[in-house]
Short mmCIF file of C-alpha atoms in Angstrom, two decimals:
data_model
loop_
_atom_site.label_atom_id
_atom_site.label_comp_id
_atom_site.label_asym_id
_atom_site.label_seq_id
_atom_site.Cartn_x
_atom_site.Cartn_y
_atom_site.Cartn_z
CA UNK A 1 0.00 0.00 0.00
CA UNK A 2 1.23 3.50 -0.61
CA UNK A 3 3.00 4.94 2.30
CA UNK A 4 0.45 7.30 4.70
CA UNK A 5 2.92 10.03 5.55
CA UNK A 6 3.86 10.96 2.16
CA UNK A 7 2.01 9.49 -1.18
CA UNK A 8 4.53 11.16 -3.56
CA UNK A 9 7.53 8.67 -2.84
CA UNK A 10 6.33 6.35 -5.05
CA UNK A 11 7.23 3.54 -2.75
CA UNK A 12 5.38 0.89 -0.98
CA UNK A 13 4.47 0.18 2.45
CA UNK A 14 4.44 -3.75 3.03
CA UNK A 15 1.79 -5.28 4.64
CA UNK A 16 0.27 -8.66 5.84
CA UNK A 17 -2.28 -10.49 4.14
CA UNK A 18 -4.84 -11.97 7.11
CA UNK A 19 -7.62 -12.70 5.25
CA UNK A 20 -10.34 -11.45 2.96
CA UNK A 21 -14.21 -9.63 3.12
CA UNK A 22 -15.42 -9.84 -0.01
CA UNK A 23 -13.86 -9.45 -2.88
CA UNK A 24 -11.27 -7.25 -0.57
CA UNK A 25 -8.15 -8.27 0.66
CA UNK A 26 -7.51 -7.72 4.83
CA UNK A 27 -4.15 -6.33 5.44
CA UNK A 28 -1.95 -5.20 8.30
CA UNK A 29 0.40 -2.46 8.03
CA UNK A 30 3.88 -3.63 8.54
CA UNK A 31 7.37 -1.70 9.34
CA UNK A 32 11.16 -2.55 10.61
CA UNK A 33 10.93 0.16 13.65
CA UNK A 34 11.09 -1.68 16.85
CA UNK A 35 8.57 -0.35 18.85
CA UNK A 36 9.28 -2.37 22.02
CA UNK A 37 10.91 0.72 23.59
CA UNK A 38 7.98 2.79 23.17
CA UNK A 39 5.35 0.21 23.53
CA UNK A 40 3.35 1.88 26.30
CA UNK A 41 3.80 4.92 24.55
CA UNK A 42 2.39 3.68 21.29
CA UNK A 43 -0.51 1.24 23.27
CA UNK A 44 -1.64 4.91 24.75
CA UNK A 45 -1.72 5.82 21.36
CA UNK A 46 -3.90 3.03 20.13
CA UNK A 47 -1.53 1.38 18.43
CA UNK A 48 -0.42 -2.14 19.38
CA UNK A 49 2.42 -4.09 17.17
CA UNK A 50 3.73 -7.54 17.02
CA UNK A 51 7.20 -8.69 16.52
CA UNK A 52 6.83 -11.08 13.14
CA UNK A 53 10.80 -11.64 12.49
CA UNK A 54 12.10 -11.09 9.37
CA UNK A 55 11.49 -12.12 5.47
CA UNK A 56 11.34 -11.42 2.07
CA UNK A 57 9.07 -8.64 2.50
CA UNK A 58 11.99 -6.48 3.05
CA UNK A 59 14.94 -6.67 1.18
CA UNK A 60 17.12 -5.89 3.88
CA UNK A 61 16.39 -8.98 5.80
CA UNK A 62 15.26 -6.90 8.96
CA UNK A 63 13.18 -7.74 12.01
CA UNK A 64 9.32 -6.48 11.66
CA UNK A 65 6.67 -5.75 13.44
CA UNK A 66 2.82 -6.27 12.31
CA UNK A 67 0.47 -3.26 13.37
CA UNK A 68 -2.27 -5.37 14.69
CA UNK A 69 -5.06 -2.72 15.56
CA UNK A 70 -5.12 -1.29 11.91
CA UNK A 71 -7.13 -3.55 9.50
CA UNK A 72 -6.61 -2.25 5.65
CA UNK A 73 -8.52 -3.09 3.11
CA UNK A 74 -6.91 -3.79 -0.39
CA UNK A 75 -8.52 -4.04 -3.88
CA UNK A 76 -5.77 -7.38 -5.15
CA UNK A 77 -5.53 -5.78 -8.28
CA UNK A 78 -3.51 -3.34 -6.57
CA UNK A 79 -1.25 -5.76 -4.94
CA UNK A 80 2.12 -5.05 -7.21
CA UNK A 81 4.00 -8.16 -5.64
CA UNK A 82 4.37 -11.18 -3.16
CA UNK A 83 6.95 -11.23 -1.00
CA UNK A 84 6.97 -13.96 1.38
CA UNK A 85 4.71 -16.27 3.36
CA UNK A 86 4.93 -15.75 7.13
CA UNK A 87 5.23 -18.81 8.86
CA UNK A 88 2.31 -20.62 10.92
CA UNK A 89 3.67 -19.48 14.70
CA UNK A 90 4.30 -15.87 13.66
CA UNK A 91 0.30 -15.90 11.79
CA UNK A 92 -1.18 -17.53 14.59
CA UNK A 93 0.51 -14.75 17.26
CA UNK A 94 -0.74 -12.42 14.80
CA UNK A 95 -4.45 -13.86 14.69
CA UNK A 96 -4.65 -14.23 18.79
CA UNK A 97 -3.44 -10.51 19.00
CA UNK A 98 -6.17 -9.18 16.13
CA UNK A 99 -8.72 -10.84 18.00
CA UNK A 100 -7.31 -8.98 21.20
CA UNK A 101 -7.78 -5.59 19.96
CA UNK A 102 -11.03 -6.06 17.83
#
């Protein structure tokens, strides 16, 4: 999806693919800032992330962290690429903490 804080890069923000409603895609924002420093910070915020580990997704190779209180979603015509498949512990830690926070 096309980053929030600034449409004109022209870049991508990655996200994760939890499921579908409709013919829409359910997504979760993802990013490579650790926010376990400033977790009570952001959870005061609203905003509650999950540590996912790294993958394809980012080309770098670096930890991420699934933003599990923001559900986007995403026409998959406008998905430009596949990246990786997360693996079954990471989803499922995922799932529980949607569940949590909806």
């Amino acid at each position: 999806m096309p980053f929030e804080e600034d449409h004109s890069q022209g870049k991508d923000r990655p996200v994760l693919i939890v499921g579908r409603d409709d013919g829409w895609l359910l997504a979760l924002p993802l990013t490579s800032k650790d926010h376990d420093a400033d977790a009570a910070q952001e959870s005061r915020a609203g905003r509650f992330w999950v540590d996912i580990g790294s993958g394809n997704w980012d080309s770098s190779q670096r930890e991420s962290e699934a933003r599990v209180d923001r559900v986007i979603r995403v026409n998959p015509q406008a998905v430009r690429r596949i990246g990786a498949r997360l693996d079954a512990d990471h989803f499922a830690a995922v799932a529980d903490e949607i569940r949590r926070h909806w």
